[in-house]
Amino acid sequence: MSELTLSPELLQISAEVQDALKNKKPVVALESTIISHGMPFPQNAQTAIEVEETIRKQGAVPATIAIIGGVMKVGLSKEEIELLGREGHNVTKVSRRDLPFVVAAGKNGATTVASTMIIAALAGIKVFATGGIGGVHRGAEHTFDISADLQELANTNVTVVCAGAKSILDLGLTTEYLETFGVPLIGYQTKALPAFFCRTSPFDVSIRLDSAREIARAMAVKWQTGLNGGLVVANPIPEQFAMPEETINAAIDQAVAEAEEQGVIGKEST
């Protein structure tokens, strides 16, 4: 997706982010579903603000993305972050399919990986950090339940830095899907695919790169040669915060069984 000139009625970029883009400073896009749907208030808003401050301390500019009153916003104010946190699940969870309707209706929307990538690309932002991408759900060979995140990665020129795919997903089928659509799955200083809460999984990444410079060079070559689509940079959770695979897998098996009993499917399962 190339940059487009959109009216302020559709897309607004904060002054901080505009200045960073104009002066070629590093900008990191952030999603907003984690704020509205990931944690209770006020921890959700506090965490989002802390993440932004961490990025600033590392010399980059954060660009939290959401839809506020029908406007795609790139770079939120503290008040807008708190609004999303306070409203919680009353805020619409927006992926590619939902985006035009939430904007057209003038509603508030929290962006998933897919819609954050779309809006980041419209703003000219090339790097997006998140906890974990969506992927192929367990049992997808019967349900065809596959996250729109994967198709966005196949088409949109944004690099997504994450701790792997969400643990509840079928990681093996997710890696196969990414391979089929030519999406590089880069392990940052690791050959094993991290699994969100865990530093490793039974699956490998497609290539290991050990520095940001190597990754940036790969991004540039990919897009300069017309190979459209994103890249996934899988950066394992720090060791002191990681959990044993057997503990997580037992909890996931129980959660999946309960979800099936309660008829929880699709985007509600993640």
C-alpha atoms as a printed R data frame, in Angstrom:
    type eleno elety resid chain resno       x       y      z
1   ATOM     1    CA   MET     A     1   0.000   0.000  0.000
2   ATOM     2    CA   SER     A     2   1.401   3.397 -0.973
3   ATOM     3    CA   GLU     A     3   0.933   6.644  0.915
4   ATOM     4    CA   LEU     A     4  -2.198   8.573  0.002
5   ATOM     5    CA   THR     A     5  -3.198  12.164  0.642
6   ATOM     6    CA   LEU     A     6  -6.371  11.967  2.702
7   ATOM     7    CA   SER     A     7  -8.461  14.822  4.058
8   ATOM     8    CA   PRO     A     8  -8.235  15.607  7.800
9   ATOM     9    CA   GLU     A     9 -11.797  14.376  8.038
10  ATOM    10    CA   LEU     A    10 -10.457  10.881  7.455
11  ATOM    11    CA   LEU     A    11  -6.842  10.882  8.698
12  ATOM    12    CA   GLN     A    12  -5.151  13.059 11.314
13  ATOM    13    CA   ILE     A    13  -1.479  12.747 12.248
14  ATOM    14    CA   SER     A    14  -0.354  14.352 15.502
15  ATOM    15    CA   ALA     A    15   2.116  17.231 15.397
16  ATOM    16    CA   GLU     A    16   4.768  15.099 17.161
17  ATOM    17    CA   VAL     A    17   4.485  12.304 14.596
18  ATOM    18    CA   GLN     A    18   4.323  14.727 11.646
19  ATOM    19    CA   ASP     A    19   7.521  16.421 12.825
20  ATOM    20    CA   ALA     A    20   9.269  13.061 13.224
21  ATOM    21    CA   LEU     A    21   8.271  11.902  9.748
22  ATOM    22    CA   LYS     A    22   9.260  15.218  8.173
23  ATOM    23    CA   ASN     A    23  12.690  15.111  9.830
24  ATOM    24    CA   LYS     A    24  13.199  11.378  9.199
25  ATOM    25    CA   LYS     A    25  13.228  10.449 12.882
26  ATOM    26    CA   PRO     A    26  12.342   6.851 13.805
27  ATOM    27    CA   VAL     A    27   8.605   6.371 14.362
28  ATOM    28    CA   VAL     A    28   7.003   3.282 15.920
29  ATOM    29    CA   ALA     A    29   3.314   2.585 15.329
30  ATOM    30    CA   LEU     A    30   1.287   1.024 18.164
31  ATOM    31    CA   GLU     A    31  -2.121  -0.645 18.068
32  ATOM    32    CA   SER     A    32  -5.050   0.235 20.332
33  ATOM    33    CA   THR     A    33  -7.010  -3.019 20.745
34  ATOM    34    CA   ILE     A    34  -4.693  -3.847 23.654
35  ATOM    35    CA   ILE     A    35  -5.972  -0.682 25.364
36  ATOM    36    CA   SER     A    36  -9.701  -1.274 24.954
37  ATOM    37    CA   HIS     A    37  -9.850  -5.066 24.932
38  ATOM    38    CA   GLY     A    38  -6.632  -6.246 26.573
39  ATOM    39    CA   MET     A    39  -6.698  -4.977 30.161
40  ATOM    40    CA   PRO     A    40  -9.046  -3.320 32.663
41  ATOM    41    CA   PHE     A    41  -9.102   0.446 33.256
42  ATOM    42    CA   PRO     A    42  -6.996   2.254 34.449
43  ATOM    43    CA   GLN     A    43  -4.135  -0.259 33.959
44  ATOM    44    CA   ASN     A    44  -4.773  -0.328 30.204
45  ATOM    45    CA   ALA     A    45  -4.353   3.416 29.733
46  ATOM    46    CA   GLN     A    46  -1.397   3.581 32.130
47  ATOM    47    CA   THR     A    47   0.363   0.757 30.285
48  ATOM    48    CA   ALA     A    48  -0.202   2.420 26.896
49  ATOM    49    CA   ILE     A    49   1.251   5.693 28.166
50  ATOM    50    CA   GLU     A    50   4.248   3.860 29.706
51  ATOM    51    CA   VAL     A    51   4.902   2.061 26.408
52  ATOM    52    CA   GLU     A    52   4.949   5.404 24.611
53  ATOM    53    CA   GLU     A    53   7.393   6.837 27.137
54  ATOM    54    CA   THR     A    54   9.665   3.793 26.796
55  ATOM    55    CA   ILE     A    55   9.811   4.355 23.028
56  ATOM    56    CA   ARG     A    56  10.655   8.044 23.530
57  ATOM    57    CA   LYS     A    57  13.461   7.144 25.955
58  ATOM    58    CA   GLN     A    58  14.963   4.934 23.239
59  ATOM    59    CA   GLY     A    59  15.087   7.888 20.839
60  ATOM    60    CA   ALA     A    60  12.021   7.109 18.707
61  ATOM    61    CA   VAL     A    61   8.565   8.661 18.451
62  ATOM    62    CA   PRO     A    62   5.475   6.583 19.350
63  ATOM    63    CA   ALA     A    63   2.387   6.711 17.138
64  ATOM    64    CA   THR     A    64  -0.535   4.997 18.834
65  ATOM    65    CA   ILE     A    65  -3.251   4.447 16.231
66  ATOM    66    CA   ALA     A    66  -7.028   4.363 16.708
67  ATOM    67    CA   ILE     A    67 -10.267   5.693 15.253
68  ATOM    68    CA   ILE     A    68 -11.729   8.536 17.310
69  ATOM    69    CA   GLY     A    69 -15.098   9.934 16.315
70  ATOM    70    CA   GLY     A    70 -14.771   8.469 12.845
71  ATOM    71    CA   VAL     A    71 -11.286   9.880 12.237
72  ATOM    72    CA   MET     A    72  -8.222   7.666 11.798
73  ATOM    73    CA   LYS     A    73  -5.761   9.091 14.330
74  ATOM    74    CA   VAL     A    74  -1.996   8.535 14.180
75  ATOM    75    CA   GLY     A    75  -0.590   9.649 17.502
76  ATOM    76    CA   LEU     A    76  -3.117   9.920 20.328
77  ATOM    77    CA   SER     A    77  -3.377  12.427 23.136
78  ATOM    78    CA   LYS     A    78  -3.371  11.202 26.737
79  ATOM    79    CA   GLU     A    79  -7.093  12.013 26.874
80  ATOM    80    CA   GLU     A    80  -7.803   9.877 23.806
81  ATOM    81    CA   ILE     A    81  -5.855   6.945 25.260
82  ATOM    82    CA   GLU     A    82  -7.818   7.260 28.502
83  ATOM    83    CA   LEU     A    83 -11.084   7.421 26.533
84  ATOM    84    CA   LEU     A    84 -10.313   4.081 24.867
85  ATOM    85    CA   GLY     A    85  -9.306   2.592 28.193
86  ATOM    86    CA   ARG     A    86 -12.404   3.815 30.002
87  ATOM    87    CA   GLU     A    87 -14.823   2.719 27.267
88  ATOM    88    CA   GLY     A    88 -13.199  -0.712 27.014
89  ATOM    89    CA   HIS     A    89 -15.278  -3.293 25.175
90  ATOM    90    CA   ASN     A    90 -17.800  -0.617 24.172
91  ATOM    91    CA   VAL     A    91 -15.186   0.461 21.621
92  ATOM    92    CA   THR     A    92 -15.472  -1.436 18.330
93  ATOM    93    CA   LYS     A    93 -12.593  -3.797 17.559
94  ATOM    94    CA   VAL     A    94 -11.615  -2.811 14.020
95  ATOM    95    CA   SER     A    95  -9.883  -4.960 11.419
96  ATOM    96    CA   ARG     A    96  -9.665  -4.329  7.649
97  ATOM    97    CA   ARG     A    97 -13.287  -5.385  7.051
98  ATOM    98    CA   ASP     A    98 -14.670  -3.047  9.708
99  ATOM    99    CA   LEU     A    99 -12.543   0.045  9.106
100 ATOM   100    CA   PRO     A   100 -14.622   1.917  6.470
101 ATOM   101    CA   PHE     A   101 -17.873   1.390  8.353
102 ATOM   102    CA   VAL     A   102 -16.567   2.611 11.728
103 ATOM   103    CA   VAL     A   103 -15.080   5.700 10.043
104 ATOM   104    CA   ALA     A   104 -18.239   6.358  8.017
105 ATOM   105    CA   ALA     A   105 -20.437   6.041 11.115
106 ATOM   106    CA   GLY     A   106 -18.277   8.460 13.133
107 ATOM   107    CA   LYS     A   107 -17.603   5.879 15.844
108 ATOM   108    CA   ASN     A   108 -14.636   5.105 18.059
109 ATOM   109    CA   GLY     A   109 -12.583   2.083 17.036
110 ATOM   110    CA   ALA     A   110  -9.627   0.175 18.444
111 ATOM   111    CA   THR     A   111  -7.255  -1.040 15.768
112 ATOM   112    CA   THR     A   112  -6.019  -4.620 15.414
113 ATOM   113    CA   VAL     A   113  -2.698  -5.556 13.837
114 ATOM   114    CA   ALA     A   114  -4.278  -5.488 10.352
115 ATOM   115    CA   SER     A   115  -5.953  -2.082 10.613
116 ATOM   116    CA   THR     A   116  -2.970  -0.569 12.428
117 ATOM   117    CA   MET     A   117  -0.778  -1.671  9.512
118 ATOM   118    CA   ILE     A   118  -3.192  -0.086  7.026
119 ATOM   119    CA   ILE     A   119  -3.292   3.263  8.810
120 ATOM   120    CA   ALA     A   120   0.452   3.231  9.531
121 ATOM   121    CA   ALA     A   121   1.111   2.693  5.809
122 ATOM   122    CA   LEU     A   122  -1.223   5.580  4.907
123 ATOM   123    CA   ALA     A   123   0.819   7.797  7.250
124 ATOM   124    CA   GLY     A   124   4.176   6.603  5.890
125 ATOM   125    CA   ILE     A   125   5.211   4.661  9.012
126 ATOM   126    CA   LYS     A   126   7.217   1.509  8.309
127 ATOM   127    CA   VAL     A   127   7.642  -0.081 11.762
128 ATOM   128    CA   PHE     A   128   4.923  -1.270 14.122
129 ATOM   129    CA   ALA     A   129   5.433  -2.916 17.531
130 ATOM   130    CA   THR     A   130   2.872  -5.168 19.176
131 ATOM   131    CA   GLY     A   131   2.658  -8.089 21.581
132 ATOM   132    CA   GLY     A   132   1.652 -10.821 19.150
133 ATOM   133    CA   ILE     A   133   0.156 -11.128 15.690
134 ATOM   134    CA   GLY     A   134  -3.027 -13.024 14.886
135 ATOM   135    CA   GLY     A   135  -2.749 -16.186 12.847
136 ATOM   136    CA   VAL     A   136  -4.331 -19.480 11.918
137 ATOM   137    CA   HIS     A   137  -6.668 -20.691 14.651
138 ATOM   138    CA   ARG     A   138  -6.630 -24.237 15.958
139 ATOM   139    CA   GLY     A   139  -9.019 -26.348 13.911
140 ATOM   140    CA   ALA     A   140  -8.822 -23.974 10.940
141 ATOM   141    CA   GLU     A   141  -8.734 -26.941  8.579
142 ATOM   142    CA   HIS     A   142 -12.441 -27.284  9.466
143 ATOM   143    CA   THR     A   143 -13.460 -23.686 10.275
144 ATOM   144    CA   PHE     A   144 -11.202 -21.624  7.968
145 ATOM   145    CA   ASP     A   145 -10.749 -19.275 10.946
146 ATOM   146    CA   ILE     A   146  -7.668 -17.302  9.917
147 ATOM   147    CA   SER     A   147  -6.821 -13.829 11.195
148 ATOM   148    CA   ALA     A   148  -6.945 -10.936  8.727
149 ATOM   149    CA   ASP     A   149  -3.533  -9.962 10.136
150 ATOM   150    CA   LEU     A   150  -1.885 -12.568  7.911
151 ATOM   151    CA   GLN     A   151  -3.374 -11.250  4.677
152 ATOM   152    CA   GLU     A   152  -2.359  -7.733  5.687
153 ATOM   153    CA   LEU     A   153   1.194  -8.932  6.213
154 ATOM   154    CA   ALA     A   154   1.091 -10.418  2.722
155 ATOM   155    CA   ASN     A   155   0.070  -7.081  1.171
156 ATOM   156    CA   THR     A   156   1.056  -4.051  3.260
157 ATOM   157    CA   ASN     A   157   4.589  -2.645  3.508
158 ATOM   158    CA   VAL     A   158   4.988  -2.441  7.269
159 ATOM   159    CA   THR     A   159   7.372  -4.394  9.495
160 ATOM   160    CA   VAL     A   160   5.690  -5.849 12.581
161 ATOM   161    CA   VAL     A   161   7.924  -6.413 15.601
162 ATOM   162    CA   CYS     A   162   6.318  -8.793 18.079
163 ATOM   163    CA   ALA     A   163   6.859 -11.725 20.439
164 ATOM   164    CA   GLY     A   164   5.532 -14.157 17.829
165 ATOM   165    CA   ALA     A   165   1.926 -15.154 17.189
166 ATOM   166    CA   LYS     A   166  -0.579 -15.334 20.028
167 ATOM   167    CA   SER     A   167  -0.067 -18.569 21.938
168 ATOM   168    CA   ILE     A   168  -3.676 -19.715 21.542
169 ATOM   169    CA   LEU     A   169  -3.194 -20.104 17.767
170 ATOM   170    CA   ASP     A   170  -1.883 -22.971 15.656
171 ATOM   171    CA   LEU     A   171   1.712 -21.834 15.303
172 ATOM   172    CA   GLY     A   172   2.651 -24.487 12.772
173 ATOM   173    CA   LEU     A   173  -0.154 -23.569 10.360
174 ATOM   174    CA   THR     A   174   0.572 -19.874 10.934
175 ATOM   175    CA   THR     A   175   4.191 -20.294  9.813
176 ATOM   176    CA   GLU     A   176   3.037 -22.299  6.782
177 ATOM   177    CA   TYR     A   177   0.569 -19.550  5.828
178 ATOM   178    CA   LEU     A   178   3.259 -16.854  6.083
179 ATOM   179    CA   GLU     A   179   5.599 -18.966  3.941
180 ATOM   180    CA   THR     A   180   2.916 -19.473  1.283
181 ATOM   181    CA   PHE     A   181   2.398 -15.718  0.941
182 ATOM   182    CA   GLY     A   182   6.090 -14.874  0.991
183 ATOM   183    CA   VAL     A   183   6.124 -13.076  4.335
184 ATOM   184    CA   PRO     A   184   9.594 -13.232  5.925
185 ATOM   185    CA   LEU     A   185   9.498 -14.487  9.512
186 ATOM   186    CA   ILE     A   186  12.664 -13.073 11.051
187 ATOM   187    CA   GLY     A   187  13.941 -14.236 14.412
188 ATOM   188    CA   TYR     A   188  15.721 -11.426 16.224
189 ATOM   189    CA   GLN     A   189  18.749 -13.161 17.746
190 ATOM   190    CA   THR     A   190  16.845 -16.461 17.714
191 ATOM   191    CA   LYS     A   191  16.234 -19.379 15.361
192 ATOM   192    CA   ALA     A   192  13.248 -20.715 17.317
193 ATOM   193    CA   LEU     A   193   9.898 -19.018 16.810
194 ATOM   194    CA   PRO     A   194   8.891 -17.377 20.091
195 ATOM   195    CA   ALA     A   195   5.337 -18.039 21.259
196 ATOM   196    CA   PHE     A   196   4.203 -14.844 22.995
197 ATOM   197    CA   PHE     A   197   4.589 -15.827 26.667
198 ATOM   198    CA   CYS     A   198   7.354 -18.326 25.816
199 ATOM   199    CA   ARG     A   199  10.777 -17.677 24.322
200 ATOM   200    CA   THR     A   200  10.661 -20.791 22.150
201 ATOM   201    CA   SER     A   201   8.277 -23.146 20.380
202 ATOM   202    CA   PRO     A   202   8.691 -26.342 18.335
203 ATOM   203    CA   PHE     A   203   8.847 -24.220 15.153
204 ATOM   204    CA   ASP     A   204  11.642 -22.261 13.494
205 ATOM   205    CA   VAL     A   205  11.677 -18.812 11.932
206 ATOM   206    CA   SER     A   206  12.601 -18.465  8.254
207 ATOM   207    CA   ILE     A   207  15.801 -16.532  8.989
208 ATOM   208    CA   ARG     A   208  17.752 -15.311 12.016
209 ATOM   209    CA   LEU     A   209  19.109 -11.752 12.034
210 ATOM   210    CA   ASP     A   210  21.068 -10.361 14.951
211 ATOM   211    CA   SER     A   211  20.951  -6.585 14.512
212 ATOM   212    CA   ALA     A   212  18.510  -3.808 13.712
213 ATOM   213    CA   ARG     A   213  20.822  -2.725 10.879
214 ATOM   214    CA   GLU     A   214  20.499  -6.113  9.164
215 ATOM   215    CA   ILE     A   215  16.717  -5.995  9.487
216 ATOM   216    CA   ALA     A   216  16.528  -2.433  8.162
217 ATOM   217    CA   ARG     A   217  18.664  -3.385  5.159
218 ATOM   218    CA   ALA     A   218  16.381  -6.356  4.404
219 ATOM   219    CA   MET     A   219  13.315  -4.090  4.628
220 ATOM   220    CA   ALA     A   220  14.839  -1.594  2.203
221 ATOM   221    CA   VAL     A   221  15.880  -4.226 -0.339
222 ATOM   222    CA   LYS     A   222  12.510  -5.996 -0.181
223 ATOM   223    CA   TRP     A   223  10.481  -2.881 -0.923
224 ATOM   224    CA   GLN     A   224  12.942  -1.282 -3.356
225 ATOM   225    CA   THR     A   225  12.739  -4.408 -5.510
226 ATOM   226    CA   GLY     A   226   8.944  -4.274 -5.579
227 ATOM   227    CA   LEU     A   227   8.359  -7.198 -3.233
228 ATOM   228    CA   ASN     A   228   5.291  -5.768 -1.542
229 ATOM   229    CA   GLY     A   229   4.092  -6.989  1.821
230 ATOM   230    CA   GLY     A   230   5.262  -6.842  5.391
231 ATOM   231    CA   LEU     A   231   7.894  -8.563  7.463
232 ATOM   232    CA   VAL     A   232   7.511 -10.150 10.881
233 ATOM   233    CA   VAL     A   233  10.341  -9.635 13.363
234 ATOM   234    CA   ALA     A   234   9.897 -12.141 16.183
235 ATOM   235    CA   ASN     A   235  11.626 -10.790 19.289
236 ATOM   236    CA   PRO     A   236  11.372 -13.210 22.245
237 ATOM   237    CA   ILE     A   237   9.972 -12.027 25.562
238 ATOM   238    CA   PRO     A   238  12.810 -11.236 28.036
239 ATOM   239    CA   GLU     A   239  13.891 -14.321 29.942
240 ATOM   240    CA   GLN     A   240  12.855 -12.979 33.348
241 ATOM   241    CA   PHE     A   241   9.249 -12.607 32.161
242 ATOM   242    CA   ALA     A   242   8.941 -15.825 30.141
243 ATOM   243    CA   MET     A   243   6.785 -18.764 31.202
244 ATOM   244    CA   PRO     A   244   7.427 -22.507 30.728
245 ATOM   245    CA   GLU     A   245   5.827 -23.950 27.574
246 ATOM   246    CA   GLU     A   246   4.118 -26.758 29.499
247 ATOM   247    CA   THR     A   247   2.413 -24.277 31.857
248 ATOM   248    CA   ILE     A   248   1.120 -22.118 29.008
249 ATOM   249    CA   ASN     A   249   0.045 -25.083 26.881
250 ATOM   250    CA   ALA     A   250  -1.989 -26.567 29.738
251 ATOM   251    CA   ALA     A   251  -3.752 -23.238 30.305
252 ATOM   252    CA   ILE     A   252  -4.417 -22.822 26.561
253 ATOM   253    CA   ASP     A   253  -5.862 -26.327 26.234
254 ATOM   254    CA   GLN     A   254  -8.285 -25.555 29.059
255 ATOM   255    CA   ALA     A   255  -9.197 -22.152 27.572
256 ATOM   256    CA   VAL     A   256  -9.786 -23.633 24.105
257 ATOM   257    CA   ALA     A   257 -12.062 -26.320 25.545
258 ATOM   258    CA   GLU     A   258 -14.066 -23.727 27.496
259 ATOM   259    CA   ALA     A   259 -14.325 -21.483 24.406
260 ATOM   260    CA   GLU     A   260 -15.687 -24.389 22.356
261 ATOM   261    CA   GLU     A   261 -18.252 -25.167 25.055
262 ATOM   262    CA   GLN     A   262 -19.381 -21.531 25.139
263 ATOM   263    CA   GLY     A   263 -19.409 -21.104 21.355
264 ATOM   264    CA   VAL     A   264 -16.719 -18.421 21.336
265 ATOM   265    CA   ILE     A   265 -15.334 -18.158 17.803
266 ATOM   266    CA   GLY     A   266 -13.580 -15.739 15.441
267 ATOM   267    CA   LYS     A   267 -12.077 -12.490 16.672
268 ATOM   268    CA   GLU     A   268 -13.722 -12.888 20.089
269 ATOM   269    CA   SER     A   269 -11.441 -15.833 20.840
270 ATOM   270    CA   THR     A   270  -8.328 -13.653 20.812
